Amino acid sequence: MKMYKYAVIMFNFNNYETFKEPLELDPDCEYVYVTDNTKLKSNKWKIIVDNSLNGKLVFEKCFYVRYNLFKYTNAPVAIYMDGSFQIYKSLKPIYDSFIESNADLGICIHPYRNEIFAEYTTWVNTRNYPVENVKKVMKIMAELNYPTHYKGLYQAGMRICKNTELNKTIDTEVFKTLKKLSTPNSFERLDQTIYSIILNSKYENKIKIFPFAQQVFQSNLIRWKIHGTNKNHSAPLGNYKTGYVFNKEVNLFNLIDLI
């Protein structure tokens, strides 16, 4: 069995996304696609149908994969990528920069907002997110003594994780918290705020972060597509130079500077 340096892991359930093959491969990377579509075939992706997820709500399936990456690969590093992304070129420049940073975890810094409540306000006003769910999260934040204006909001569409006990502990806690916020008929769908809260409140001095900009998946290597289509997302790049991690402004990795 070949030992890969890293893996790219993508999921797609209920055929929510169009199936997108990577257009250029890195021979040192394993490309893993987790799905419930038994008809999918590929010479580029390693297709995995995880029958243990049968019968679960779709967002529980999605987040189970997102927070159990190393169930699906033996590579020491996994790059999780949303199913709406199209890979155009090798991701070696991203992997190499992450390894050179000696970080434990690569996270995408939100380009427009940097506080938790600003994100919830946006979701309530534009995506019909339930106010009752926000109240549940407020209770968790109060229990953690989470400061209202703490700056650090991390997107969930792409992450880079080393296979460490520390990352496993964080991911397990995030998934358990999402289940706690869920009901039998509705699995909590906004995970990036929960991930941000847990990372900020408990791991500030315990983990080294590789912060990268949303521009990474709006580049010549990767393109973010509108869900369920092959049309490029037109979201503005926002601030791709600096952002906030653990309440401090930091420089962000971006491919404009690299390539």
mmCIF file of C-alpha atoms in Angstrom:
data_model
loop_
_atom_site.group_PDB
_atom_site.id
_atom_site.type_symbol
_atom_site.label_atom_id
_atom_site.label_comp_id
_atom_site.label_asym_id
_atom_site.label_seq_id
_atom_site.Cartn_x
_atom_site.Cartn_y
_atom_site.Cartn_z
ATOM 1 C CA MET A 1 0.000 0.000 0.000
ATOM 2 C CA LYS A 2 1.382 3.394 -1.014
ATOM 3 C CA MET A 3 2.118 5.831 1.802
ATOM 4 C CA TYR A 4 0.958 9.300 0.836
ATOM 5 C CA LYS A 5 2.295 12.534 2.311
ATOM 6 C CA TYR A 6 -1.192 13.982 2.570
ATOM 7 C CA ALA A 7 -4.787 13.444 1.554
ATOM 8 C CA VAL A 8 -7.544 15.624 0.172
ATOM 9 C CA ILE A 9 -10.924 14.597 1.550
ATOM 10 C CA MET A 10 -14.236 15.721 0.100
ATOM 11 C CA PHE A 11 -17.781 14.543 0.799
ATOM 12 C CA ASN A 12 -21.082 14.722 -1.064
ATOM 13 C CA PHE A 13 -24.357 13.304 0.245
ATOM 14 C CA ASN A 14 -27.796 13.168 -1.377
ATOM 15 C CA ASN A 15 -26.099 14.355 -4.605
ATOM 16 C CA TYR A 16 -26.132 17.891 -3.203
ATOM 17 C CA GLU A 17 -23.047 18.838 -5.234
ATOM 18 C CA THR A 18 -22.056 18.136 -8.813
ATOM 19 C CA PHE A 19 -19.307 15.513 -8.936
ATOM 20 C CA LYS A 20 -16.013 17.258 -9.733
ATOM 21 C CA GLU A 21 -12.854 15.368 -10.664
ATOM 22 C CA PRO A 22 -9.501 16.988 -9.791
ATOM 23 C CA LEU A 23 -7.956 18.206 -13.033
ATOM 24 C CA GLU A 24 -4.332 17.813 -11.916
ATOM 25 C CA LEU A 25 -3.055 15.317 -9.359
ATOM 26 C CA ASP A 26 -0.104 15.340 -6.983
ATOM 27 C CA PRO A 27 1.339 11.792 -6.879
ATOM 28 C CA ASP A 28 2.119 12.302 -3.171
ATOM 29 C CA CYS A 29 -1.538 13.016 -2.386
ATOM 30 C CA GLU A 30 -4.417 10.607 -1.840
ATOM 31 C CA TYR A 31 -7.737 11.938 -3.141
ATOM 32 C CA VAL A 32 -10.677 10.637 -1.069
ATOM 33 C CA TYR A 33 -14.363 11.200 -1.848
ATOM 34 C CA VAL A 34 -16.928 10.103 0.770
ATOM 35 C CA THR A 35 -20.449 9.682 -0.525
ATOM 36 C CA ASP A 36 -23.683 7.723 -0.319
ATOM 37 C CA ASN A 37 -23.861 7.366 -4.114
ATOM 38 C CA THR A 38 -22.938 3.763 -4.877
ATOM 39 C CA LYS A 39 -22.883 4.450 -8.627
ATOM 40 C CA LEU A 40 -19.968 6.897 -8.599
ATOM 41 C CA LYS A 41 -16.784 5.702 -10.312
ATOM 42 C CA SER A 42 -13.457 7.486 -10.625
ATOM 43 C CA ASN A 43 -9.829 6.880 -11.571
ATOM 44 C CA LYS A 44 -8.772 9.946 -9.596
ATOM 45 C CA TRP A 45 -10.825 9.886 -6.422
ATOM 46 C CA LYS A 46 -10.821 6.961 -4.016
ATOM 47 C CA ILE A 47 -14.587 6.607 -3.628
ATOM 48 C CA ILE A 48 -15.728 5.590 -0.133
ATOM 49 C CA VAL A 49 -19.343 4.729 0.628
ATOM 50 C CA ASP A 50 -19.583 4.771 4.425
ATOM 51 C CA ASN A 51 -22.566 2.571 5.233
ATOM 52 C CA SER A 52 -22.232 3.373 8.943
ATOM 53 C CA LEU A 53 -23.841 6.739 8.114
ATOM 54 C CA ASN A 54 -26.985 5.197 6.637
ATOM 55 C CA GLY A 55 -30.157 6.545 8.224
ATOM 56 C CA LYS A 56 -28.536 9.643 9.706
ATOM 57 C CA LEU A 57 -29.623 13.191 8.914
ATOM 58 C CA VAL A 58 -27.673 14.701 6.020
ATOM 59 C CA PHE A 59 -25.856 17.331 8.105
ATOM 60 C CA GLU A 60 -24.878 14.684 10.635
ATOM 61 C CA LYS A 61 -23.347 12.678 7.774
ATOM 62 C CA CYS A 62 -21.487 15.744 6.519
ATOM 63 C CA PHE A 63 -20.097 16.763 9.878
ATOM 64 C CA TYR A 64 -19.242 13.224 10.900
ATOM 65 C CA VAL A 65 -16.868 13.071 7.934
ATOM 66 C CA ARG A 66 -15.570 16.606 8.504
ATOM 67 C CA TYR A 67 -14.646 15.851 12.106
ATOM 68 C CA ASN A 68 -13.418 12.279 11.599
ATOM 69 C CA LEU A 69 -11.044 12.812 8.675
ATOM 70 C CA PHE A 70 -8.562 10.121 9.630
ATOM 71 C CA LYS A 71 -11.184 7.410 9.507
ATOM 72 C CA TYR A 72 -10.837 7.737 5.735
ATOM 73 C CA THR A 73 -7.080 8.040 5.209
ATOM 74 C CA ASN A 74 -3.794 6.842 6.702
ATOM 75 C CA ALA A 75 -1.944 9.940 5.470
ATOM 76 C CA PRO A 76 -0.362 12.054 8.243
ATOM 77 C CA VAL A 77 -2.025 15.247 6.966
ATOM 78 C CA ALA A 78 -5.543 15.723 5.607
ATOM 79 C CA ILE A 79 -6.880 18.702 3.699
ATOM 80 C CA TYR A 80 -10.641 18.762 4.049
ATOM 81 C CA MET A 81 -12.343 20.528 1.154
ATOM 82 C CA ASP A 82 -16.010 21.368 0.586
ATOM 83 C CA GLY A 83 -17.767 19.412 -2.163
ATOM 84 C CA SER A 84 -18.435 22.644 -4.045
ATOM 85 C CA PHE A 85 -14.696 23.117 -4.716
ATOM 86 C CA GLN A 86 -13.020 22.268 -8.003
ATOM 87 C CA ILE A 87 -9.343 21.318 -7.890
ATOM 88 C CA TYR A 88 -7.526 22.663 -10.963
ATOM 89 C CA LYS A 89 -3.878 22.119 -10.064
ATOM 90 C CA SER A 90 -1.727 20.218 -7.596
ATOM 91 C CA LEU A 91 -2.164 21.408 -4.017
ATOM 92 C CA LYS A 92 1.521 20.845 -3.277
ATOM 93 C CA PRO A 93 2.211 24.610 -2.808
ATOM 94 C CA ILE A 94 -0.399 24.696 -0.031
ATOM 95 C CA TYR A 95 0.812 21.467 1.575
ATOM 96 C CA ASP A 96 4.467 22.538 1.430
ATOM 97 C CA SER A 97 3.711 25.912 3.021
ATOM 98 C CA PHE A 98 1.720 24.253 5.783
ATOM 99 C CA ILE A 99 4.531 21.795 6.554
ATOM 100 C CA GLU A 100 7.139 24.574 6.512
ATOM 101 C CA SER A 101 5.081 26.496 9.074
ATOM 102 C CA ASN A 102 5.359 23.579 11.524
ATOM 103 C CA ALA A 103 1.739 24.220 12.476
ATOM 104 C CA ASP A 104 -0.704 21.670 13.882
ATOM 105 C CA LEU A 105 -3.737 23.006 12.082
ATOM 106 C CA GLY A 106 -4.524 25.154 9.044
ATOM 107 C CA ILE A 107 -7.720 27.209 9.250
ATOM 108 C CA CYS A 108 -9.389 29.641 6.881
ATOM 109 C CA ILE A 109 -9.923 33.039 8.487
ATOM 110 C CA HIS A 110 -13.291 34.628 7.748
ATOM 111 C CA PRO A 111 -12.674 37.522 5.323
ATOM 112 C CA TYR A 112 -15.651 39.703 6.311
ATOM 113 C CA ARG A 113 -16.429 39.098 9.991
ATOM 114 C CA ASN A 114 -14.307 38.245 13.003
ATOM 115 C CA GLU A 115 -16.784 37.886 15.888
ATOM 116 C CA ILE A 116 -19.217 35.083 16.678
ATOM 117 C CA PHE A 117 -22.356 37.189 17.113
ATOM 118 C CA ALA A 118 -21.742 39.022 13.826
ATOM 119 C CA GLU A 119 -21.803 35.636 12.086
ATOM 120 C CA TYR A 120 -25.014 34.548 13.809
ATOM 121 C CA THR A 121 -26.669 37.879 13.002
ATOM 122 C CA THR A 122 -25.827 37.396 9.328
ATOM 123 C CA TRP A 123 -27.173 33.849 9.292
ATOM 124 C CA VAL A 124 -30.399 34.836 11.068
ATOM 125 C CA ASN A 125 -31.002 37.763 8.711
ATOM 126 C CA THR A 126 -30.021 36.142 5.407
ATOM 127 C CA ARG A 127 -30.333 32.363 5.781
ATOM 128 C CA ASN A 128 -33.342 31.916 8.082
ATOM 129 C CA TYR A 129 -31.176 30.488 10.839
ATOM 130 C CA PRO A 130 -33.344 29.838 13.939
ATOM 131 C CA VAL A 131 -33.008 32.373 16.762
ATOM 132 C CA GLU A 132 -33.664 29.526 19.212
ATOM 133 C CA ASN A 133 -30.423 27.887 18.079
ATOM 134 C CA VAL A 134 -28.530 31.107 18.764
ATOM 135 C CA LYS A 135 -29.905 31.122 22.307
ATOM 136 C CA LYS A 136 -28.559 27.592 22.831
ATOM 137 C CA VAL A 137 -25.122 28.708 21.659
ATOM 138 C CA MET A 138 -25.258 31.784 23.909
ATOM 139 C CA LYS A 139 -25.731 29.447 26.860
ATOM 140 C CA ILE A 140 -22.634 27.469 25.866
ATOM 141 C CA MET A 141 -20.645 30.673 25.453
ATOM 142 C CA ALA A 142 -21.748 31.877 28.893
ATOM 143 C CA GLU A 143 -20.634 28.584 30.447
ATOM 144 C CA LEU A 144 -17.222 29.081 28.830
ATOM 145 C CA ASN A 145 -17.049 32.768 29.864
ATOM 146 C CA TYR A 146 -16.527 33.545 26.181
ATOM 147 C CA PRO A 147 -15.942 37.309 25.668
ATOM 148 C CA THR A 148 -18.594 38.903 23.440
ATOM 149 C CA HIS A 149 -16.111 40.819 21.284
ATOM 150 C CA TYR A 150 -13.377 38.181 21.065
ATOM 151 C CA LYS A 151 -11.955 38.247 17.537
ATOM 152 C CA GLY A 152 -11.451 34.920 15.790
ATOM 153 C CA LEU A 153 -13.926 33.422 13.310
ATOM 154 C CA TYR A 154 -12.832 30.478 11.193
ATOM 155 C CA GLN A 155 -14.531 29.120 8.091
ATOM 156 C CA ALA A 156 -15.266 25.411 7.763
ATOM 157 C CA GLY A 157 -15.123 24.996 3.980
ATOM 158 C CA MET A 158 -11.457 24.003 4.067
ATOM 159 C CA ARG A 159 -9.103 22.893 6.834
ATOM 160 C CA ILE A 160 -5.642 21.331 6.985
ATOM 161 C CA CYS A 161 -5.172 18.865 9.849
ATOM 162 C CA LYS A 162 -2.259 16.833 11.091
ATOM 163 C CA ASN A 163 -3.195 13.420 12.421
ATOM 164 C CA THR A 164 -2.596 14.246 16.085
ATOM 165 C CA GLU A 165 -4.400 13.518 19.327
ATOM 166 C CA LEU A 166 -4.825 17.261 19.797
ATOM 167 C CA ASN A 167 -6.759 17.688 16.542
ATOM 168 C CA LYS A 168 -8.752 14.538 17.279
ATOM 169 C CA THR A 169 -9.724 15.929 20.690
ATOM 170 C CA ILE A 170 -10.855 19.241 19.184
ATOM 171 C CA ASP A 171 -12.836 17.583 16.395
ATOM 172 C CA THR A 172 -14.513 15.150 18.781
ATOM 173 C CA GLU A 173 -15.601 18.000 21.044
ATOM 174 C CA VAL A 174 -16.933 20.003 18.095
ATOM 175 C CA PHE A 175 -19.002 17.078 16.822
ATOM 176 C CA LYS A 176 -20.349 16.298 20.306
ATOM 177 C CA THR A 177 -21.358 19.932 20.746
ATOM 178 C CA LEU A 178 -23.134 19.955 17.384
ATOM 179 C CA LYS A 179 -25.077 16.859 18.453
ATOM 180 C CA LYS A 180 -25.959 18.567 21.733
ATOM 181 C CA LEU A 181 -27.407 21.514 19.793
ATOM 182 C CA SER A 182 -29.391 19.247 17.460
ATOM 183 C CA THR A 183 -32.876 17.764 17.653
ATOM 184 C CA PRO A 184 -34.044 14.324 16.417
ATOM 185 C CA ASN A 185 -35.349 15.963 13.230
ATOM 186 C CA SER A 186 -32.737 18.650 12.619
ATOM 187 C CA PHE A 187 -28.967 18.411 12.947
ATOM 188 C CA GLU A 188 -27.201 21.683 13.774
ATOM 189 C CA ARG A 189 -25.948 23.067 10.454
ATOM 190 C CA LEU A 190 -23.706 25.994 11.466
ATOM 191 C CA ASP A 191 -20.520 24.306 12.622
ATOM 192 C CA GLN A 192 -17.862 26.942 11.957
ATOM 193 C CA THR A 193 -19.007 29.104 14.856
ATOM 194 C CA ILE A 194 -18.895 26.119 17.222
ATOM 195 C CA TYR A 195 -15.439 25.177 15.944
ATOM 196 C CA SER A 196 -14.302 28.783 16.478
ATOM 197 C CA ILE A 197 -15.729 28.982 19.991
ATOM 198 C CA ILE A 198 -14.108 25.735 21.114
ATOM 199 C CA LEU A 199 -10.754 26.517 19.495
ATOM 200 C CA ASN A 200 -10.661 30.061 20.912
ATOM 201 C CA SER A 201 -11.857 29.247 24.412
ATOM 202 C CA LYS A 202 -9.787 26.133 25.112
ATOM 203 C CA TYR A 203 -6.765 25.872 22.818
ATOM 204 C CA GLU A 204 -5.287 29.356 22.412
ATOM 205 C CA ASN A 205 -1.998 28.410 24.070
ATOM 206 C CA LYS A 206 -1.994 24.745 23.105
ATOM 207 C CA ILE A 207 -1.952 24.689 19.306
ATOM 208 C CA LYS A 208 0.019 26.281 16.470
ATOM 209 C CA ILE A 209 -2.140 27.670 13.680
ATOM 210 C CA PHE A 210 -1.443 28.100 9.960
ATOM 211 C CA PRO A 211 -3.959 30.842 9.060
ATOM 212 C CA PHE A 212 -4.927 31.117 5.418
ATOM 213 C CA ALA A 213 -7.191 33.382 3.397
ATOM 214 C CA GLN A 214 -10.402 32.526 1.568
ATOM 215 C CA GLN A 215 -8.482 33.574 -1.543
ATOM 216 C CA VAL A 216 -6.819 30.126 -1.455
ATOM 217 C CA PHE A 217 -10.013 28.556 -2.788
ATOM 218 C CA GLN A 218 -10.667 31.415 -5.190
ATOM 219 C CA SER A 219 -7.344 30.928 -6.968
ATOM 220 C CA ASN A 220 -5.782 29.172 -9.945
ATOM 221 C CA LEU A 221 -5.368 26.003 -7.832
ATOM 222 C CA ILE A 222 -8.891 25.719 -6.445
ATOM 223 C CA ARG A 223 -12.142 27.405 -7.376
ATOM 224 C CA TRP A 224 -15.153 27.719 -5.105
ATOM 225 C CA LYS A 225 -18.337 26.958 -7.053
ATOM 226 C CA ILE A 226 -21.964 27.809 -6.330
ATOM 227 C CA HIS A 227 -23.502 24.778 -4.578
ATOM 228 C CA GLY A 228 -24.835 22.193 -6.990
ATOM 229 C CA THR A 229 -23.318 23.858 -10.056
ATOM 230 C CA ASN A 230 -20.048 24.331 -11.926
ATOM 231 C CA LYS A 231 -20.346 28.128 -11.829
ATOM 232 C CA ASN A 232 -17.623 30.073 -10.034
ATOM 233 C CA HIS A 233 -18.661 31.715 -6.780
ATOM 234 C CA SER A 234 -18.461 35.495 -7.121
ATOM 235 C CA ALA A 235 -17.911 36.254 -3.428
ATOM 236 C CA PRO A 236 -15.453 39.147 -2.930
ATOM 237 C CA LEU A 237 -12.019 38.182 -1.623
ATOM 238 C CA GLY A 238 -12.316 40.449 1.387
ATOM 239 C CA ASN A 239 -9.182 40.860 3.477
ATOM 240 C CA TYR A 240 -6.689 38.254 2.284
ATOM 241 C CA LYS A 241 -3.618 39.858 3.867
ATOM 242 C CA THR A 242 -4.442 39.836 7.579
ATOM 243 C CA GLY A 243 -7.068 38.413 9.920
ATOM 244 C CA TYR A 244 -7.676 37.569 13.552
ATOM 245 C CA VAL A 245 -6.598 34.381 15.306
ATOM 246 C CA PHE A 246 -7.002 34.098 19.087
ATOM 247 C CA ASN A 247 -7.967 37.783 19.295
ATOM 248 C CA LYS A 248 -4.745 38.945 17.600
ATOM 249 C CA GLU A 249 -4.238 40.261 14.081
ATOM 250 C CA VAL A 250 -1.948 37.975 12.047
ATOM 251 C CA ASN A 251 -0.652 37.691 8.493
ATOM 252 C CA LEU A 252 -2.504 35.222 6.290
ATOM 253 C CA PHE A 253 -1.157 32.702 3.810
ATOM 254 C CA ASN A 254 -2.581 33.448 0.367
ATOM 255 C CA LEU A 255 -1.748 32.314 -3.124
ATOM 256 C CA ILE A 256 -1.534 35.821 -4.566
ATOM 257 C CA ASP A 257 1.654 36.302 -2.569
ATOM 258 C CA LEU A 258 2.972 32.801 -3.294
ATOM 259 C CA ILE A 259 2.292 32.296 -6.999
#
